[in-house]
Amino acid sequence: MDTLMILLGIVVFMLVLLSGLPVAFGLGFLAILLLSAYVGPDTATDIAVDKAYSAIDSDILVAIPLFILAAQLISATGMGKRLFSAAEVFLWRLRGGLGVATIGSSGVFSAMTGSSFVSSSTMGLIAIPELRKAGYGESKIAAAITAGGTLGSMIPPSIVMIVYGYLTDESISKLFMAGVIPGLLLIVLYSLFMVFTGHAEHTSPAQKPSQKKRHAVKEAFWGIMAPVIILGGIYLGIFTASEAAAVAVVYCMVIGFVVYRTLTLKSLWEQLMAAAVTSAMVTMIIIGGAILGHSVIFGRMPQEVLSAIISMDISPMALLIIINLVLFVLGMFLEVLALMYLVIPLLVPVIAHMGWDNIWIAVMLLINVNLALITPPMGGVLYVVSHIGNMPLSTVMKGALMPIAALIIVLILTLIFPSLALWLPSMT
């Protein structure tokens, strides 16, 4: 199969997804078509069934539905609201302080959920009314919420990183650690934007938070402790990522039932059902992606890509720039997991041939994934914010220019200074 066929396959892949089929079925449909072209429809079906089973027969993937459930419980218990209120109490005097509070609380919330969609939807419901009362413009509000939404995939624990580790057999804990410094750098850049483009919010007595600092910290304490327990346990080797997800679920249930008393058996059942639906959707995408990945490898596409790259004889830095540009363009049209399942099988042999560090490439891919979440036309976080905030999509897209710029800056810095991604993992 030559390079032209590979490009044709990518075009067909995007057309299948844009046809309106659910992402999982689009992945599986294209995979079976490719396999049928190689071995015939009957054998292709047998292979697909076998790969569908083996795709979910993994201890690593247990973490995904558990983290999804933890995210649902965190939202239901009111931890997100308490975190935002505490940040508001401490930052309300700062220029643009409410925007900074939104970014900061989104970062902590992301460190408990691992999901950009949960982070953007939950923090959007909490922060948008407060930002509007404080006089923020609609595009500035969109900037704060979309920026906070991107942290869900960057700040560990990240569901996207779990999938990457599953596909490449890389250490999940090292991948989590690799995202810490770029994630914190993003929080700093987002916050600086809010400060330098914000306005003084403490001029109106009506906007002063009613809580005292001590009370706010007390209320938010259990929410703050959640990422400390989850990430601390992983980094100290106390438990694996999957075990950490289970710990997160139990922790949130205890806090919801015993401490905050905001969780009931009825609401727990509702969160279990919501988490089950989301987990089923993700599982179907993983199955479809696994079958597609096998068909790509079966057709020797990675080898063809590698041969084409070798024949081009370009410098490693130029190749990295090209790869990131391709990822950015593909991210504009593909759902996040679909993007990963398409490009990772093609990238793995290139990474090995060039001698690049797999974790370094993972962080750059993760940044591109976050760009995909907020770039039209497929940027899912844009539609979440538009719906929750009752804003025109054009307004949300204008606000998203800020986090897009910040993500590109961090991507360039990571490209130039690999230690941003590799320093913490190297400490283990």
Short mmCIF file of C-alpha atoms in Angstrom, two decimals:
data_model
loop_
_atom_site.label_atom_id
_atom_site.label_comp_id
_atom_site.label_asym_id
_atom_site.label_seq_id
_atom_site.Cartn_x
_atom_site.Cartn_y
_atom_site.Cartn_z
CA MET A 1 0.00 0.00 0.00
CA ASP A 2 1.59 3.29 -1.06
CA THR A 3 1.39 6.72 0.49
CA LEU A 4 -1.53 7.72 -1.76
CA MET A 5 -3.59 4.83 -0.40
CA ILE A 6 -2.77 5.87 3.17
CA LEU A 7 -3.96 9.42 2.50
CA LEU A 8 -7.08 8.05 0.80
CA GLY A 9 -7.75 5.91 3.88
CA ILE A 10 -7.52 8.96 6.14
CA VAL A 11 -9.92 10.89 3.89
CA VAL A 12 -12.41 8.00 3.90
CA PHE A 13 -12.04 7.73 7.68
CA MET A 14 -12.99 11.39 8.15
CA LEU A 15 -15.89 11.11 5.72
CA VAL A 16 -17.27 8.14 7.66
CA LEU A 17 -17.16 10.15 10.91
CA LEU A 18 -18.65 13.24 9.30
CA SER A 19 -21.50 11.13 7.90
CA GLY A 20 -23.29 11.34 11.23
CA LEU A 21 -22.47 7.85 12.45
CA PRO A 22 -21.48 7.62 16.12
CA VAL A 23 -17.71 7.72 16.47
CA ALA A 24 -17.50 4.11 17.67
CA PHE A 25 -19.48 2.77 14.71
CA GLY A 26 -17.54 4.96 12.31
CA LEU A 27 -14.27 3.49 13.57
CA GLY A 28 -15.54 -0.08 13.43
CA PHE A 29 -17.20 0.33 10.04
CA LEU A 30 -14.04 1.63 8.40
CA ALA A 31 -11.92 -1.02 10.15
CA ILE A 32 -14.06 -3.89 8.83
CA LEU A 33 -14.04 -2.39 5.34
CA LEU A 34 -10.24 -2.25 5.38
CA LEU A 35 -9.93 -5.78 6.74
CA SER A 36 -12.43 -7.04 4.16
CA ALA A 37 -10.25 -5.60 1.42
CA TYR A 38 -7.30 -7.60 2.78
CA VAL A 39 -8.81 -10.95 3.79
CA GLY A 40 -12.47 -10.98 2.75
CA PRO A 41 -15.63 -10.13 4.73
CA ASP A 42 -16.00 -13.45 6.60
CA THR A 43 -12.45 -13.50 7.96
CA ALA A 44 -12.64 -9.75 8.63
CA THR A 45 -15.70 -10.30 10.82
CA ASP A 46 -13.95 -13.06 12.78
CA ILE A 47 -10.92 -10.84 13.33
CA ALA A 48 -13.12 -7.94 14.42
CA VAL A 49 -14.93 -10.08 17.01
CA ASP A 50 -11.62 -11.36 18.40
CA LYS A 51 -10.13 -7.85 18.60
CA ALA A 52 -13.30 -6.47 20.17
CA TYR A 53 -12.94 -8.91 23.06
CA SER A 54 -9.19 -8.46 23.50
CA ALA A 55 -9.54 -4.65 23.33
CA ILE A 56 -11.37 -4.49 26.66
CA ASP A 57 -9.59 -7.41 28.33
CA SER A 58 -7.16 -5.09 30.11
CA ASP A 59 -6.61 -4.16 33.74
CA ILE A 60 -5.51 -0.66 32.69
CA LEU A 61 -8.90 0.20 31.16
CA VAL A 62 -10.70 -0.53 34.45
CA ALA A 63 -9.56 2.93 35.53
CA ILE A 64 -11.67 4.69 32.88
CA PRO A 65 -15.22 3.82 34.07
CA LEU A 66 -14.09 4.29 37.67
CA PHE A 67 -12.72 7.78 37.01
CA ILE A 68 -15.90 8.59 35.07
CA LEU A 69 -17.97 7.52 38.09
CA ALA A 70 -15.71 9.52 40.40
CA ALA A 71 -16.27 12.58 38.21
CA GLN A 72 -20.05 12.11 38.41
CA LEU A 73 -19.89 11.77 42.19
CA ILE A 74 -17.66 14.83 42.58
CA SER A 75 -20.21 16.87 40.67
CA ALA A 76 -23.14 15.43 42.63
CA THR A 77 -21.56 16.00 46.05
CA GLY A 78 -20.93 19.69 45.39
CA MET A 79 -17.12 19.51 45.68
CA GLY A 80 -16.74 21.63 42.54
CA LYS A 81 -18.94 24.40 43.95
CA ARG A 82 -17.00 24.44 47.23
CA LEU A 83 -13.66 24.60 45.42
CA PHE A 84 -14.84 27.54 43.32
CA SER A 85 -16.23 29.35 46.36
CA ALA A 86 -12.93 28.95 48.22
CA ALA A 87 -10.93 30.25 45.26
CA GLU A 88 -13.34 33.17 44.96
CA VAL A 89 -12.87 34.13 48.62
CA PHE A 90 -9.09 34.27 48.28
CA LEU A 91 -8.87 35.89 44.83
CA TRP A 92 -11.78 38.35 44.66
CA ARG A 93 -9.54 41.37 45.34
CA LEU A 94 -7.17 40.43 42.51
CA ARG A 95 -7.67 42.08 39.15
CA GLY A 96 -9.52 39.48 37.11
CA GLY A 97 -9.64 37.40 40.27
CA LEU A 98 -12.90 35.62 39.52
CA GLY A 99 -11.49 34.47 36.20
CA VAL A 100 -8.37 33.22 37.97
CA ALA A 101 -10.59 31.45 40.51
CA THR A 102 -12.37 29.72 37.64
CA ILE A 103 -9.06 28.55 36.17
CA GLY A 104 -7.64 27.45 39.52
CA SER A 105 -10.70 25.54 40.65
CA SER A 106 -10.93 23.93 37.20
CA GLY A 107 -7.35 22.72 37.66
CA VAL A 108 -8.12 21.11 41.01
CA PHE A 109 -11.38 19.71 39.69
CA SER A 110 -9.53 18.25 36.69
CA ALA A 111 -7.09 16.55 39.03
CA MET A 112 -10.04 14.64 40.44
CA THR A 113 -11.93 13.76 37.25
CA GLY A 114 -9.56 13.34 34.30
CA SER A 115 -12.26 14.48 31.88
CA SER A 116 -12.39 17.73 29.92
CA PHE A 117 -16.13 17.46 29.27
CA VAL A 118 -16.98 16.89 32.93
CA SER A 119 -14.68 19.73 33.97
CA SER A 120 -16.05 22.25 31.44
CA SER A 121 -19.70 21.33 32.04
CA THR A 122 -19.50 21.30 35.84
CA MET A 123 -17.40 24.45 36.18
CA GLY A 124 -19.50 26.14 33.51
CA LEU A 125 -22.67 25.61 35.51
CA ILE A 126 -20.96 26.93 38.65
CA ALA A 127 -18.87 29.81 37.34
CA ILE A 128 -20.79 31.32 34.41
CA PRO A 129 -23.55 32.92 36.56
CA GLU A 130 -20.93 34.35 38.95
CA LEU A 131 -18.77 35.70 36.11
CA ARG A 132 -21.80 37.36 34.55
CA LYS A 133 -22.77 38.98 37.85
CA ALA A 134 -19.20 40.30 38.13
CA GLY A 135 -19.55 42.03 34.77
CA TYR A 136 -17.40 39.79 32.60
CA GLY A 137 -18.03 39.94 28.86
CA GLU A 138 -19.38 36.83 27.16
CA SER A 139 -16.18 36.11 25.22
CA LYS A 140 -14.09 36.47 28.40
CA ILE A 141 -16.43 34.05 30.18
CA ALA A 142 -16.07 31.61 27.28
CA ALA A 143 -12.28 32.00 27.49
CA ALA A 144 -12.26 31.09 31.19
CA ILE A 145 -14.51 28.04 30.84
CA THR A 146 -12.91 26.64 27.68
CA ALA A 147 -9.47 27.15 29.21
CA GLY A 148 -10.54 25.34 32.36
CA GLY A 149 -12.03 22.58 30.22
CA THR A 150 -8.72 21.82 28.52
CA LEU A 151 -7.15 21.10 31.90
CA GLY A 152 -9.29 17.98 32.28
CA SER A 153 -7.17 16.11 29.75
CA MET A 154 -3.85 17.68 30.76
CA ILE A 155 -3.80 17.64 34.54
CA PRO A 156 -3.40 14.06 35.81
CA PRO A 157 -5.19 11.74 36.20
CA SER A 158 -6.06 12.00 32.51
CA ILE A 159 -8.30 9.50 30.76
CA VAL A 160 -6.53 10.35 27.50
CA MET A 161 -3.18 9.43 29.07
CA ILE A 162 -4.63 6.13 30.26
CA VAL A 163 -5.65 5.32 26.69
CA TYR A 164 -2.21 6.31 25.41
CA GLY A 165 -0.54 4.08 27.98
CA TYR A 166 -2.84 1.21 27.01
CA LEU A 167 -2.04 1.60 23.30
CA THR A 168 1.73 1.97 23.72
CA ASP A 169 2.33 -0.15 26.85
CA GLU A 170 3.83 2.89 28.59
CA SER A 171 3.83 3.45 32.35
CA ILE A 172 0.61 5.25 33.34
CA SER A 173 2.19 6.82 36.42
CA LYS A 174 5.06 8.25 34.34
CA LEU A 175 2.60 9.59 31.79
CA PHE A 176 0.64 11.24 34.59
CA MET A 177 3.80 12.82 35.97
CA ALA A 178 4.77 14.07 32.50
CA GLY A 179 1.59 16.13 32.30
CA VAL A 180 2.10 17.96 35.59
CA ILE A 181 4.55 20.72 34.56
CA PRO A 182 2.88 21.50 31.19
CA GLY A 183 -0.49 21.50 33.00
CA LEU A 184 0.73 23.93 35.67
CA LEU A 185 2.28 26.10 32.97
CA LEU A 186 -1.08 26.27 31.24
CA ILE A 187 -2.78 27.31 34.49
CA VAL A 188 -0.21 30.12 34.89
CA LEU A 189 -0.69 31.36 31.31
CA TYR A 190 -4.48 31.23 31.57
CA SER A 191 -4.40 33.07 34.90
CA LEU A 192 -2.04 35.76 33.60
CA PHE A 193 -4.42 36.38 30.73
CA MET A 194 -7.28 36.85 33.18
CA VAL A 195 -5.23 39.24 35.31
CA PHE A 196 -3.90 41.42 32.48
CA THR A 197 -7.19 41.62 30.58
CA GLY A 198 -9.49 41.68 33.60
CA HIS A 199 -10.99 44.47 35.60
CA ALA A 200 -11.05 45.29 39.31
CA GLU A 201 -13.95 43.31 40.75
CA HIS A 202 -13.87 44.45 44.36
CA THR A 203 -15.38 47.86 43.73
CA SER A 204 -18.94 46.64 44.22
CA PRO A 205 -19.82 45.57 47.78
CA ALA A 206 -22.58 43.38 46.37
CA GLN A 207 -19.98 41.21 44.67
CA LYS A 208 -18.01 40.46 47.85
CA PRO A 209 -18.05 36.76 48.78
CA SER A 210 -20.15 36.12 51.86
CA GLN A 211 -17.86 33.38 53.23
CA LYS A 212 -14.86 33.88 55.50
CA LYS A 213 -11.54 32.41 54.40
CA ARG A 214 -11.38 29.88 57.23
CA HIS A 215 -14.89 28.68 56.53
CA ALA A 216 -14.20 28.48 52.78
CA VAL A 217 -11.07 26.39 53.31
CA LYS A 218 -12.97 24.11 55.68
CA GLU A 219 -15.70 23.59 53.11
CA ALA A 220 -13.24 22.94 50.25
CA PHE A 221 -10.79 20.84 52.30
CA TRP A 222 -12.17 17.46 51.28
CA GLY A 223 -12.20 18.46 47.62
CA ILE A 224 -8.60 19.66 47.83
CA MET A 225 -7.56 16.41 49.50
CA ALA A 226 -9.00 14.25 46.72
CA PRO A 227 -6.24 14.92 44.13
CA VAL A 228 -3.63 14.76 46.92
CA ILE A 229 -4.76 11.24 47.80
CA ILE A 230 -5.25 10.10 44.20
CA LEU A 231 -2.02 11.45 42.70
CA GLY A 232 0.04 11.03 45.86
CA GLY A 233 -0.92 7.37 46.05
CA ILE A 234 0.05 6.80 42.41
CA TYR A 235 3.36 8.66 42.56
CA LEU A 236 4.40 7.07 45.86
CA GLY A 237 3.65 3.62 44.48
CA ILE A 238 0.92 2.91 47.03
CA PHE A 239 -1.56 1.95 44.32
CA THR A 240 -1.86 1.72 40.54
CA ALA A 241 -3.93 4.05 38.35
CA SER A 242 -6.83 1.58 38.37
CA GLU A 243 -6.65 1.21 42.14
CA ALA A 244 -6.46 5.00 42.46
CA ALA A 245 -9.67 5.30 40.47
CA ALA A 246 -11.37 2.86 42.85
CA VAL A 247 -10.03 4.83 45.83
CA ALA A 248 -11.43 8.02 44.26
CA VAL A 249 -14.90 6.48 43.95
CA VAL A 250 -14.95 5.25 47.54
CA TYR A 251 -13.57 8.58 48.79
CA CYS A 252 -16.25 10.57 46.96
CA MET A 253 -19.00 8.30 48.25
CA VAL A 254 -17.80 8.67 51.86
CA ILE A 255 -17.57 12.46 51.55
CA GLY A 256 -20.96 12.66 49.84
CA PHE A 257 -22.79 10.45 52.34
CA VAL A 258 -20.99 11.20 55.62
CA VAL A 259 -19.30 14.63 55.43
CA TYR A 260 -21.31 16.82 53.05
CA ARG A 261 -24.47 14.67 53.25
CA THR A 262 -25.41 15.77 49.74
CA LEU A 263 -25.50 12.25 48.36
CA THR A 264 -28.53 9.98 48.73
CA LEU A 265 -29.19 6.45 47.53
CA LYS A 266 -31.40 7.86 44.80
CA SER A 267 -28.79 10.34 43.58
CA LEU A 268 -26.09 7.64 43.81
CA TRP A 269 -28.17 5.42 41.54
CA GLU A 270 -28.60 8.31 39.10
CA GLN A 271 -24.84 8.92 39.02
CA LEU A 272 -24.16 5.20 38.55
CA MET A 273 -26.51 5.13 35.56
CA ALA A 274 -25.01 8.28 34.04
CA ALA A 275 -21.49 6.90 34.51
CA ALA A 276 -22.56 3.57 32.97
CA VAL A 277 -23.91 5.29 29.85
CA THR A 278 -20.74 7.38 29.42
CA SER A 279 -18.50 4.38 30.09
CA ALA A 280 -20.40 2.32 27.52
CA MET A 281 -19.85 5.04 24.91
CA VAL A 282 -16.14 5.18 25.68
CA THR A 283 -15.87 1.39 25.63
CA MET A 284 -17.47 1.22 22.19
CA ILE A 285 -14.98 3.80 20.93
CA ILE A 286 -12.12 1.77 22.39
CA ILE A 287 -13.42 -1.38 20.66
CA GLY A 288 -13.87 0.37 17.31
CA GLY A 289 -10.49 2.04 17.66
CA ALA A 290 -8.77 -1.23 18.51
CA ILE A 291 -10.20 -2.92 15.41
CA LEU A 292 -9.16 0.03 13.27
CA GLY A 293 -5.68 0.02 14.79
CA HIS A 294 -5.32 -3.66 13.95
CA SER A 295 -6.47 -3.08 10.37
CA VAL A 296 -3.98 -0.24 9.97
CA ILE A 297 -1.14 -2.44 11.21
CA PHE A 298 -2.39 -5.43 9.16
CA GLY A 299 -2.21 -3.30 6.02
CA ARG A 300 1.37 -2.27 6.87
CA MET A 301 0.41 1.42 6.90
CA PRO A 302 2.92 2.26 9.68
CA GLN A 303 5.74 0.72 7.67
CA GLU A 304 4.69 2.67 4.60
CA VAL A 305 4.60 5.90 6.58
CA LEU A 306 8.03 5.17 8.04
CA SER A 307 9.46 4.37 4.60
CA ALA A 308 8.06 7.62 3.22
CA ILE A 309 9.58 9.59 6.08
CA ILE A 310 12.99 7.95 5.65
CA SER A 311 12.94 8.70 1.93
CA MET A 312 12.23 12.38 2.64
CA ASP A 313 15.52 12.69 4.58
CA ILE A 314 14.44 15.65 6.73
CA SER A 315 15.77 16.75 10.11
CA PRO A 316 14.18 15.41 13.32
CA MET A 317 12.98 18.89 14.33
CA ALA A 318 11.37 19.51 10.94
CA LEU A 319 9.67 16.12 11.17
CA LEU A 320 8.33 16.92 14.65
CA ILE A 321 6.94 20.22 13.40
CA ILE A 322 5.24 18.45 10.48
CA ILE A 323 3.78 15.80 12.81
CA ASN A 324 2.37 18.46 15.13
CA LEU A 325 0.89 20.40 12.22
CA VAL A 326 -0.78 17.24 10.92
CA LEU A 327 -2.11 16.46 14.42
CA PHE A 328 -3.50 19.98 14.72
CA VAL A 329 -5.32 19.75 11.38
CA LEU A 330 -6.67 16.25 12.08
CA GLY A 331 -7.80 17.41 15.52
CA MET A 332 -10.05 19.99 13.91
CA PHE A 333 -12.10 17.22 12.30
CA LEU A 334 -11.77 14.16 14.54
CA GLU A 335 -13.12 13.22 17.95
CA VAL A 336 -10.32 12.91 20.51
CA LEU A 337 -10.20 9.13 20.92
CA ALA A 338 -10.67 8.65 17.19
CA LEU A 339 -7.66 10.89 16.61
CA MET A 340 -5.56 8.85 19.01
CA TYR A 341 -6.52 5.49 17.55
CA LEU A 342 -5.77 6.75 14.05
CA VAL A 343 -2.37 8.34 14.66
CA ILE A 344 -0.76 6.27 17.43
CA PRO A 345 -0.26 3.09 15.34
CA LEU A 346 1.32 5.28 12.66
CA LEU A 347 3.52 7.17 15.11
CA VAL A 348 4.91 4.24 17.11
CA PRO A 349 7.40 3.01 14.46
CA VAL A 350 8.40 6.59 13.68
CA ILE A 351 9.12 7.27 17.37
CA ALA A 352 11.21 4.11 17.60
CA HIS A 353 13.13 4.87 14.40
CA MET A 354 13.91 8.45 15.40
CA GLY A 355 14.89 7.46 18.94
CA TRP A 356 12.47 9.92 20.52
CA ASP A 357 11.29 9.50 24.08
CA ASN A 358 7.79 8.03 24.02
CA ILE A 359 6.66 10.09 27.02
CA TRP A 360 7.85 13.32 25.40
CA ILE A 361 5.82 12.55 22.27
CA ALA A 362 2.85 11.60 24.47
CA VAL A 363 2.78 15.06 26.05
CA MET A 364 2.90 16.76 22.65
CA LEU A 365 0.07 14.50 21.48
CA LEU A 366 -1.84 15.37 24.65
CA ILE A 367 -1.47 19.09 23.95
CA ASN A 368 -2.78 18.52 20.43
CA VAL A 369 -5.70 16.57 21.91
CA ASN A 370 -6.53 19.59 24.05
CA LEU A 371 -6.35 21.81 20.97
CA ALA A 372 -8.76 19.40 19.25
CA LEU A 373 -11.23 19.91 22.10
CA ILE A 374 -11.52 23.65 21.45
CA THR A 375 -10.94 24.06 17.70
CA PRO A 376 -13.87 24.05 15.29
CA PRO A 377 -15.64 22.33 13.69
CA MET A 378 -15.36 19.24 15.96
CA GLY A 379 -14.21 20.85 19.23
CA GLY A 380 -16.54 19.21 21.74
CA VAL A 381 -15.84 21.60 24.61
CA LEU A 382 -16.97 24.53 22.43
CA TYR A 383 -20.44 23.01 22.09
CA VAL A 384 -20.62 22.15 25.80
CA VAL A 385 -19.84 25.76 26.80
CA SER A 386 -22.21 27.15 24.16
CA HIS A 387 -25.05 24.98 25.48
CA ILE A 388 -24.45 25.50 29.18
CA GLY A 389 -23.78 29.23 28.88
CA ASN A 390 -26.54 29.83 26.33
CA MET A 391 -23.99 31.63 24.15
CA PRO A 392 -23.67 31.80 20.36
CA LEU A 393 -21.04 29.38 19.13
CA SER A 394 -19.20 32.28 17.48
CA THR A 395 -18.79 33.95 20.90
CA VAL A 396 -17.41 30.76 22.42
CA MET A 397 -15.00 30.32 19.50
CA LYS A 398 -13.77 33.89 19.99
CA GLY A 399 -13.15 33.20 23.67
CA ALA A 400 -11.35 29.96 22.84
CA LEU A 401 -8.63 31.88 20.99
CA MET A 402 -6.94 32.56 24.34
CA PRO A 403 -6.53 28.90 25.43
CA ILE A 404 -5.61 27.94 21.84
CA ALA A 405 -2.77 30.48 21.92
CA ALA A 406 -1.62 29.28 25.35
CA LEU A 407 -1.67 25.64 24.28
CA ILE A 408 0.40 26.44 21.19
CA ILE A 409 2.93 28.29 23.37
CA VAL A 410 3.22 25.30 25.73
CA LEU A 411 3.50 22.96 22.74
CA ILE A 412 6.39 24.99 21.32
CA LEU A 413 8.12 25.12 24.72
CA THR A 414 7.72 21.35 25.14
CA LEU A 415 9.10 20.82 21.64
CA ILE A 416 12.15 22.97 22.38
CA PHE A 417 12.63 21.92 26.01
CA PRO A 418 11.75 18.20 26.39
CA SER A 419 12.64 18.38 30.09
CA LEU A 420 9.28 20.09 30.71
CA ALA A 421 7.71 16.70 30.06
CA LEU A 422 10.56 14.38 31.08
CA TRP A 423 11.96 15.84 34.29
CA LEU A 424 9.33 14.53 36.73
CA PRO A 425 9.10 11.03 35.18
CA SER A 426 12.91 10.81 35.33
CA MET A 427 12.77 11.25 39.13
CA THR A 428 11.22 7.78 39.59
#
